[in-house]
Amino acid sequence: MLKNMSSFFVRTLREDPADAEVTSHKLLVRAGYIRRTAPGIYTWLPLGLQVLKRIEKVVREEMDAVGAQEVHFPALLPAEPYQKTNRWEEYGPTLFKLRDRKAADYLLAPTHEEMFTLLVKDMYSSYKDLPVTLYQIQTKYRDEARPRAGLIRGREFVMKDAYSFDIDQEGLNTSYDLQRQAYQRIFERLGLEYVICSAMSGAMGGSRSEEFLHPCEIGEDTFVRSPGGYAANAEAVTTPVPAPVDATNVPAFSVHETPGAKTMEALVEYSNEHYPRAEGDWTAANMLKSVVVALTHPDGEREVMVIAIPGDREVDMKRVEAAVSPAEVEMASAADFENHPELVAGYLGPQACGPNSPLRTVDEDGKISGSVRLLVDPRVVEGTSWIAGGNEVDKHVYNLVMGRDFTADGTIEAAEIREGDPAPDGSGPLELARGIEIGHIFQLGKKYAEALDLKVLDQNGKTQVVTMGSYGVGVSRVLAALAESCNDENGLAWPMILAPFHLQVLATGKGEELFETAGSIAKAVSDAGFDVLYDDRPKVSAGVKFADAELLGMPYVLVVGRGLKDGVVELRDRRNGTAVELPVAEASAEILRVLEENRESNR
Amino acid sequence: MLKNMSSFFVRTLREDPADAEVTSHKLLVRAGYIRRTAPGIYTWLPLGLQVLKRIEKVVREEMDAVGAQEVHFPALLPAEPYQKTNRWEEYGPTLFKLRDRKAADYLLAPTHEEMFTLLVKDMYSSYKDLPVTLYQIQTKYRDEARPRAGLIRGREFVMKDAYSFDIDQEGLNTSYDLQRQAYQRIFERLGLEYVICSAMSGAMGGSRSEEFLHPCEIGEDTFVRSPGGYAANAEAVTTPVPAPVDATNVPAFSVHETPGAKTMEALVEYSNEHYPRAEGDWTAANMLKSVVVALTHPDGEREVMVIAIPGDREVDMKRVEAAVSPAEVEMASAADFENHPELVAGYLGPQACGPNSPLRTVDEDGKISGSVRLLVDPRVVEGTSWIAGGNEVDKHVYNLVMGRDFTADGTIEAAEIREGDPAPDGSGPLELARGIEIGHIFQLGKKYAEALDLKVLDQNGKTQVVTMGSYGVGVSRVLAALAESCNDENGLAWPMILAPFHLQVLATGKGEELFETAGSIAKAVSDAGFDVLYDDRPKVSAGVKFADAELLGMPYVLVVGRGLKDGVVELRDRRNGTAVELPVAEASAEILRVLEENRESNR
């Protein structure tokens, strides 16, 4: 493919777009790869579309290599299957819903578990038909509350989603591993660094789940890793539970005045001053911090709940969100506090909520009411002693012992993970990092097959519910993640495997001969099967051509300019900044040698 | 590519699906190419997706060959640009509309004129940037009132849409011709018969417009052609207007009793019996038939209107629809008649409506009211004399002369076109045929550029509104049209250029050697770059394998069966039904020779 810059549909911008915060977004817009159409919705210009196709090709090849078969579902889907699995409700406002002219409910699919399940149910009926893994590369829709970072969190985006169908768990393990290996090969071929993290499966249901994260400062996901090789999404990290503590010698709890000690810092200071203890200074770790949140359950019910964690940690709302999914969570509102006068803001302690509250009643069916639920951090084990709110303004309780003076309705992974926390598998202290989620693989198990009645006959002629896996790559997000790592201060810098053009030829100078030479080299390289962009613009300065080439980021740039009178042209390597002079007569051959050598390169 | 049938995601059906009326729909479902997901919404299975990709490849190559550049727009679009051009309203219920979580209006794009216009406006500013033609292959959405015939009229479908941008009409003519030629090459390469018909541009606006129709009995479009080469969509045919008639000798009109003559037939019979004339028998051609219709204008206003045509013709509502677009039209309802007591059903004549009605008033601004509008067929010229309704039950008016006794608010192309009608260009009598619209090209002119303010500086430094063209191929519909012509009573029968697999190898028999032979030929052909489907199912009878192969429709079928003991295999040509025996040792080489020879064949 050979394109002339003079007629190629691209315009570069010298300024960053006003709405762009991250490098990939800025550069992809400035270099004319994409344009914003609406919040979180982008148009692919010729350059961007070409990179997207290159990524799709790699994804497709690796899917085909593990025997996954490609199909293509509609994006516009009837509501019914999603109602059966309850996701019509669970997705909440993230689901784009609409009605057709007959007032039938439809949605724009955020993911396709239901449809693949129904398709296999339609086509297959026996264990002999299994295993099968199907995939598509398709446009997905999610009405994100906060679309951001260009292609990284969009509302319309391209995704590869695959689904495996097996007769049993052993089969699912094999299918899952095949996809996992395919993902490793995809990201390796693309040159995209990744970490495989244990993950929570959230609204997807199911058991085993791992995320492929691209480590990157601007990533939305926090993950952890240990020297021993443990890696997990922050949401999925479980806190090692300490052994119970012997509280025999802890004095009975007592309520004390703590005037004005509304903050953790003030309470620690006040306690050390007025109620010092022999074992050493009180610290925030001795305080029990009670946080009031409000859940919105899929059925719309709002539930106020108290979370109690050690006072030296903050509540991580993303971890809470994952823990309570599919319910949504936010901090309790003023109205919530008005509805619950027993929850005294700033002085709340565990005795005013949970099982210990005098308001608590449990009916015959085990349904609790009267007092809100209290969930505690796993570190709040039997026998631990705390300073907690006294449930009255300016009062706190000292020596309040878990299991003796209060109990909880359960535990919750709500506290932030800290650098240096122990890995749950004992593999050492955790290090925190940020990343972009580029892939996610799930063992769904039987959730969808049960909801939609996907059964086949097994070897004994009995019906068996099929076991499923679900595997996604955010294709357009991968492009953004790659742009995030393939750039320097002058613009994009693509490796060969991704670049929309392998070579950009610049005619920097005047005269028919110069343009003829540049044009004929461009044509020769293109004729040999490489993609070439020839900057043939007649009245554009060398400086502008150089700057545009750096911004556009093709891996090799050939400059046909001043040197031509001495019979040489210059081949530049965009990524390492090196340049070599080539005699004109040998230029095409030498360029072809270099391109051929690096054809699949991802460096 | 080599796929084994034992694990390939396909299941054939022996019975036609209940909802399928046309051959392509029946066969594509039965052979496992597509599945219905919702009315007018289909899922592509591996076989169907492969054919779709083959068509897309041809379309892409021919677009690239004429210099069109590929981009990709979102399907989910903000309402605003479509509001500016008024299509947000004009599309009516055919437009899928929805709101996002912030209650902003969005649509699923039925076509993208607005977005391409805005993109070029964003990127370009000078006549030097032009011409440019951009295209995409993309999913489109139209909430059809009556989705039908499988992929032929769907609600979610794949379309190639291209848009040209020129500084002047001369440029537009060139861009239009390039697309027109590309379309001819696309359909020729695919082997899809087509007729280029003059068309009305309907809701698209603009001037020149042609449709590419595939002649086909099940097509929804009626078109006409003349021996002299005229071809047009029935909606676009204009009636040659006869010269005015001298009505000097026509007696004054008179009202007569015509008891019970409510139908055209009864009126002709009654007239000949009771009011015979010297010039010969009355025929239906002497009667003026008045039909009451109701328009719904884009602003929602309902307008009752009378159409009068010669009594020997029927009103063609599709022609009316095209003539009144963007208004929608239907027959008047009982309520409409109640609102207009002056319109006496069955006895309506032109004196009760239009400019001649005593109810008619015209205000200072020329706005008419009081009586509904009367539009007449172009054949109802000055001086023509008619028997028309008397506007009272059981009464008709005789010798009612146009221009003398009544006038109209205008003419309308409402009457059906008949076999033998004269072509408007004088090229002979028209022949009627049906076809499937597979492509449509429009000269849009400045409509969209004006509405969205797309201007560039011209050579004199003045701003000029850009002139546009719009060009569409219904890619998924083309697939259906091809399936409609590539089949016989046993199933599909694809040419090489379209077939999902070039060769299907059948192992029909038992024994390791037979499967080994079949498998190794399949592999050899696949290794040489062809796509092979190997029916390796161990316990499936030869009869079922033959039937499946015929239904699936690959162009060549190799049977490795009974003949193997004599050292021969059989190569069948699916389309002409011939078969040749090949010695096993030479089979791969001979098959490769045949496939190579026919690689791009569309026969």
PDB file of C-alpha atoms in Angstrom, chain A residues 458-603:
ATOM      1  CA  ASP A 458     -23.597 -36.853  28.908  1.00  0.00           C
ATOM      2  CA  GLN A 459     -21.985 -40.255  28.262  1.00  0.00           C
ATOM      3  CA  ASN A 460     -24.628 -41.948  30.363  1.00  0.00           C
ATOM      4  CA  GLY A 461     -27.504 -40.333  28.527  1.00  0.00           C
ATOM      5  CA  LYS A 462     -28.247 -37.967  31.377  1.00  0.00           C
ATOM      6  CA  THR A 463     -28.703 -34.243  30.940  1.00  0.00           C
ATOM      7  CA  GLN A 464     -25.834 -32.149  32.269  1.00  0.00           C
ATOM      8  CA  VAL A 465     -25.625 -28.407  32.684  1.00  0.00           C
ATOM      9  CA  VAL A 466     -22.730 -27.102  30.591  1.00  0.00           C
ATOM     10  CA  THR A 467     -19.773 -25.354  32.263  1.00  0.00           C
ATOM     11  CA  MET A 468     -18.621 -22.084  30.765  1.00  0.00           C
ATOM     12  CA  GLY A 469     -15.745 -19.663  30.627  1.00  0.00           C
ATOM     13  CA  SER A 470     -15.668 -16.102  29.378  1.00  0.00           C
ATOM     14  CA  TYR A 471     -12.597 -14.310  28.025  1.00  0.00           C
ATOM     15  CA  GLY A 472     -12.256 -10.696  26.959  1.00  0.00           C
ATOM     16  CA  VAL A 473      -9.631  -8.465  25.386  1.00  0.00           C
ATOM     17  CA  GLY A 474     -10.351  -4.759  25.167  1.00  0.00           C
ATOM     18  CA  VAL A 475      -9.068  -4.330  21.618  1.00  0.00           C
ATOM     19  CA  SER A 476      -9.461  -0.561  21.355  1.00  0.00           C
ATOM     20  CA  ARG A 477      -8.150  -0.172  24.899  1.00  0.00           C
ATOM     21  CA  VAL A 478      -5.111  -2.283  23.976  1.00  0.00           C
ATOM     22  CA  LEU A 479      -4.464   0.202  21.193  1.00  0.00           C
ATOM     23  CA  ALA A 480      -4.512   3.037  23.723  1.00  0.00           C
ATOM     24  CA  ALA A 481      -2.270   1.114  26.128  1.00  0.00           C
ATOM     25  CA  LEU A 482       0.194   0.547  23.292  1.00  0.00           C
ATOM     26  CA  ALA A 483       0.082   4.223  22.326  1.00  0.00           C
ATOM     27  CA  GLU A 484       0.724   4.993  25.984  1.00  0.00           C
ATOM     28  CA  SER A 485       3.991   3.050  25.845  1.00  0.00           C
ATOM     29  CA  CYS A 486       5.000   3.675  22.199  1.00  0.00           C
ATOM     30  CA  ASN A 487       5.849   7.373  22.227  1.00  0.00           C
ATOM     31  CA  ASP A 488       8.371  10.014  23.174  1.00  0.00           C
ATOM     32  CA  GLU A 489       8.195  13.786  23.592  1.00  0.00           C
ATOM     33  CA  ASN A 490       7.926  14.263  19.813  1.00  0.00           C
ATOM     34  CA  GLY A 491       5.028  11.933  19.189  1.00  0.00           C
ATOM     35  CA  LEU A 492       4.073   8.333  18.582  1.00  0.00           C
ATOM     36  CA  ALA A 493       6.686   5.685  17.825  1.00  0.00           C
ATOM     37  CA  TRP A 494       5.175   2.437  16.617  1.00  0.00           C
ATOM     38  CA  PRO A 495       6.917  -0.889  16.259  1.00  0.00           C
ATOM     39  CA  MET A 496       6.646  -2.616  12.874  1.00  0.00           C
ATOM     40  CA  ILE A 497       3.878  -5.002  13.965  1.00  0.00           C
ATOM     41  CA  LEU A 498       1.553  -2.101  14.798  1.00  0.00           C
ATOM     42  CA  ALA A 499       2.520   0.796  12.558  1.00  0.00           C
ATOM     43  CA  PRO A 500      -0.116   1.891  10.041  1.00  0.00           C
ATOM     44  CA  PHE A 501       2.757   2.398   7.582  1.00  0.00           C
ATOM     45  CA  HIS A 502       6.115   0.684   7.873  1.00  0.00           C
ATOM     46  CA  LEU A 503       7.969   3.493   6.189  1.00  0.00           C
ATOM     47  CA  GLN A 504       7.387   7.195   5.758  1.00  0.00           C
ATOM     48  CA  VAL A 505       9.307   8.812   2.901  1.00  0.00           C
ATOM     49  CA  LEU A 506       9.935  12.550   3.156  1.00  0.00           C
ATOM     50  CA  ALA A 507      10.823  14.641   0.133  1.00  0.00           C
ATOM     51  CA  THR A 508      12.494  17.609   1.861  1.00  0.00           C
ATOM     52  CA  GLY A 509      13.660  19.982  -0.776  1.00  0.00           C
ATOM     53  CA  LYS A 510      12.885  21.169  -4.248  1.00  0.00           C
ATOM     54  CA  GLY A 511      13.246  20.005  -7.774  1.00  0.00           C
ATOM     55  CA  GLU A 512      11.697  17.390  -9.938  1.00  0.00           C
ATOM     56  CA  GLU A 513      14.575  14.962  -9.467  1.00  0.00           C
ATOM     57  CA  LEU A 514      14.238  14.947  -5.706  1.00  0.00           C
ATOM     58  CA  PHE A 515      10.519  14.169  -5.830  1.00  0.00           C
ATOM     59  CA  GLU A 516      11.081  11.564  -8.519  1.00  0.00           C
ATOM     60  CA  THR A 517      13.730   9.816  -6.448  1.00  0.00           C
ATOM     61  CA  ALA A 518      11.609   9.877  -3.298  1.00  0.00           C
ATOM     62  CA  GLY A 519       8.548   8.693  -5.200  1.00  0.00           C
ATOM     63  CA  SER A 520      10.326   5.844  -6.898  1.00  0.00           C
ATOM     64  CA  ILE A 521      11.853   4.520  -3.670  1.00  0.00           C
ATOM     65  CA  ALA A 522       8.425   4.761  -1.993  1.00  0.00           C
ATOM     66  CA  LYS A 523       6.909   2.815  -4.871  1.00  0.00           C
ATOM     67  CA  ALA A 524       9.622   0.150  -4.874  1.00  0.00           C
ATOM     68  CA  VAL A 525       9.205  -0.497  -1.139  1.00  0.00           C
ATOM     69  CA  SER A 526       5.430  -0.562  -1.462  1.00  0.00           C
ATOM     70  CA  ASP A 527       5.591  -2.919  -4.437  1.00  0.00           C
ATOM     71  CA  ALA A 528       7.575  -5.322  -2.275  1.00  0.00           C
ATOM     72  CA  GLY A 529       4.592  -5.631   0.069  1.00  0.00           C
ATOM     73  CA  PHE A 530       5.237  -2.964   2.688  1.00  0.00           C
ATOM     74  CA  ASP A 531       2.979  -0.046   3.555  1.00  0.00           C
ATOM     75  CA  VAL A 532       4.461   3.320   2.711  1.00  0.00           C
ATOM     76  CA  LEU A 533       3.341   6.869   3.370  1.00  0.00           C
ATOM     77  CA  TYR A 534       5.035   9.290   0.997  1.00  0.00           C
ATOM     78  CA  ASP A 535       5.124  12.918   2.137  1.00  0.00           C
ATOM     79  CA  ASP A 536       4.960  14.481  -1.308  1.00  0.00           C
ATOM     80  CA  ARG A 537       3.464  17.796  -0.195  1.00  0.00           C
ATOM     81  CA  PRO A 538       5.082  20.306  -2.538  1.00  0.00           C
ATOM     82  CA  LYS A 539       4.955  23.489  -0.505  1.00  0.00           C
ATOM     83  CA  VAL A 540       5.518  22.196   3.003  1.00  0.00           C
ATOM     84  CA  SER A 541       8.829  22.950   4.717  1.00  0.00           C
ATOM     85  CA  ALA A 542      11.296  20.261   5.738  1.00  0.00           C
ATOM     86  CA  GLY A 543      10.758  21.247   9.364  1.00  0.00           C
ATOM     87  CA  VAL A 544       7.040  20.621   9.208  1.00  0.00           C
ATOM     88  CA  LYS A 545       7.600  17.305   7.429  1.00  0.00           C
ATOM     89  CA  PHE A 546      10.086  16.184  10.074  1.00  0.00           C
ATOM     90  CA  ALA A 547       7.757  17.219  12.900  1.00  0.00           C
ATOM     91  CA  ASP A 548       4.763  15.483  11.301  1.00  0.00           C
ATOM     92  CA  ALA A 549       6.758  12.294  10.747  1.00  0.00           C
ATOM     93  CA  GLU A 550       7.824  12.257  14.385  1.00  0.00           C
ATOM     94  CA  LEU A 551       4.267  12.862  15.535  1.00  0.00           C
ATOM     95  CA  LEU A 552       2.785  10.182  13.245  1.00  0.00           C
ATOM     96  CA  GLY A 553       5.362   7.685  14.457  1.00  0.00           C
ATOM     97  CA  MET A 554       6.142   5.291  11.610  1.00  0.00           C
ATOM     98  CA  PRO A 555       9.060   3.064  12.605  1.00  0.00           C
ATOM     99  CA  TYR A 556      11.273   4.030   9.663  1.00  0.00           C
ATOM    100  CA  VAL A 557      11.573   7.400   7.985  1.00  0.00           C
ATOM    101  CA  LEU A 558      13.484   7.953   4.774  1.00  0.00           C
ATOM    102  CA  VAL A 559      14.654  11.501   4.151  1.00  0.00           C
ATOM    103  CA  VAL A 560      15.303  12.418   0.537  1.00  0.00           C
ATOM    104  CA  GLY A 561      16.728  15.909   0.877  1.00  0.00           C
ATOM    105  CA  ARG A 562      19.938  17.866   0.925  1.00  0.00           C
ATOM    106  CA  GLY A 563      22.131  14.775   0.709  1.00  0.00           C
ATOM    107  CA  LEU A 564      20.730  13.865  -2.670  1.00  0.00           C
ATOM    108  CA  LYS A 565      23.203  16.103  -4.510  1.00  0.00           C
ATOM    109  CA  ASP A 566      25.925  13.905  -2.984  1.00  0.00           C
ATOM    110  CA  GLY A 567      24.021  10.784  -3.976  1.00  0.00           C
ATOM    111  CA  VAL A 568      22.805   9.831  -0.494  1.00  0.00           C
ATOM    112  CA  VAL A 569      19.516   9.559   1.370  1.00  0.00           C
ATOM    113  CA  GLU A 570      19.012   9.089   5.100  1.00  0.00           C
ATOM    114  CA  LEU A 571      17.144   6.255   6.807  1.00  0.00           C
ATOM    115  CA  ARG A 572      16.027   7.081  10.319  1.00  0.00           C
ATOM    116  CA  ASP A 573      14.874   4.683  13.004  1.00  0.00           C
ATOM    117  CA  ARG A 574      12.061   6.493  14.773  1.00  0.00           C
ATOM    118  CA  ARG A 575      12.359   4.573  17.992  1.00  0.00           C
ATOM    119  CA  ASN A 576      16.049   4.679  18.765  1.00  0.00           C
ATOM    120  CA  GLY A 577      16.693   7.923  16.937  1.00  0.00           C
ATOM    121  CA  THR A 578      19.592   6.545  14.895  1.00  0.00           C
ATOM    122  CA  ALA A 579      20.114   7.422  11.246  1.00  0.00           C
ATOM    123  CA  VAL A 580      22.216   5.929   8.461  1.00  0.00           C
ATOM    124  CA  GLU A 581      23.137   7.411   5.117  1.00  0.00           C
ATOM    125  CA  LEU A 582      22.497   5.192   2.125  1.00  0.00           C
ATOM    126  CA  PRO A 583      23.709   5.611  -1.433  1.00  0.00           C
ATOM    127  CA  VAL A 584      20.633   6.336  -3.561  1.00  0.00           C
ATOM    128  CA  ALA A 585      21.297   3.402  -5.842  1.00  0.00           C
ATOM    129  CA  GLU A 586      21.192   0.944  -2.964  1.00  0.00           C
ATOM    130  CA  ALA A 587      18.501   2.643  -0.904  1.00  0.00           C
ATOM    131  CA  SER A 588      15.497   0.498  -1.858  1.00  0.00           C
ATOM    132  CA  ALA A 589      17.333  -2.758  -1.406  1.00  0.00           C
ATOM    133  CA  GLU A 590      18.767  -1.753   1.937  1.00  0.00           C
ATOM    134  CA  ILE A 591      15.410  -0.452   3.219  1.00  0.00           C
ATOM    135  CA  LEU A 592      13.730  -3.681   2.184  1.00  0.00           C
ATOM    136  CA  ARG A 593      16.402  -5.654   4.008  1.00  0.00           C
ATOM    137  CA  VAL A 594      15.814  -3.659   7.205  1.00  0.00           C
ATOM    138  CA  LEU A 595      12.015  -3.864   6.966  1.00  0.00           C
ATOM    139  CA  GLU A 596      12.087  -7.570   6.198  1.00  0.00           C
ATOM    140  CA  GLU A 597      14.358  -8.219   9.169  1.00  0.00           C
ATOM    141  CA  ASN A 598      11.947  -6.397  11.491  1.00  0.00           C
ATOM    142  CA  ARG A 599       8.642  -7.319   9.877  1.00  0.00           C
ATOM    143  CA  GLU A 600       7.026  -8.737  13.022  1.00  0.00           C
ATOM    144  CA  SER A 601       9.066  -6.724  15.480  1.00  0.00           C
ATOM    145  CA  ASN A 602       7.305  -5.333  18.514  1.00  0.00           C
ATOM    146  CA  ARG A 603      10.201  -3.522  20.144  1.00  0.00           C
TER     147      ARG A 603
END
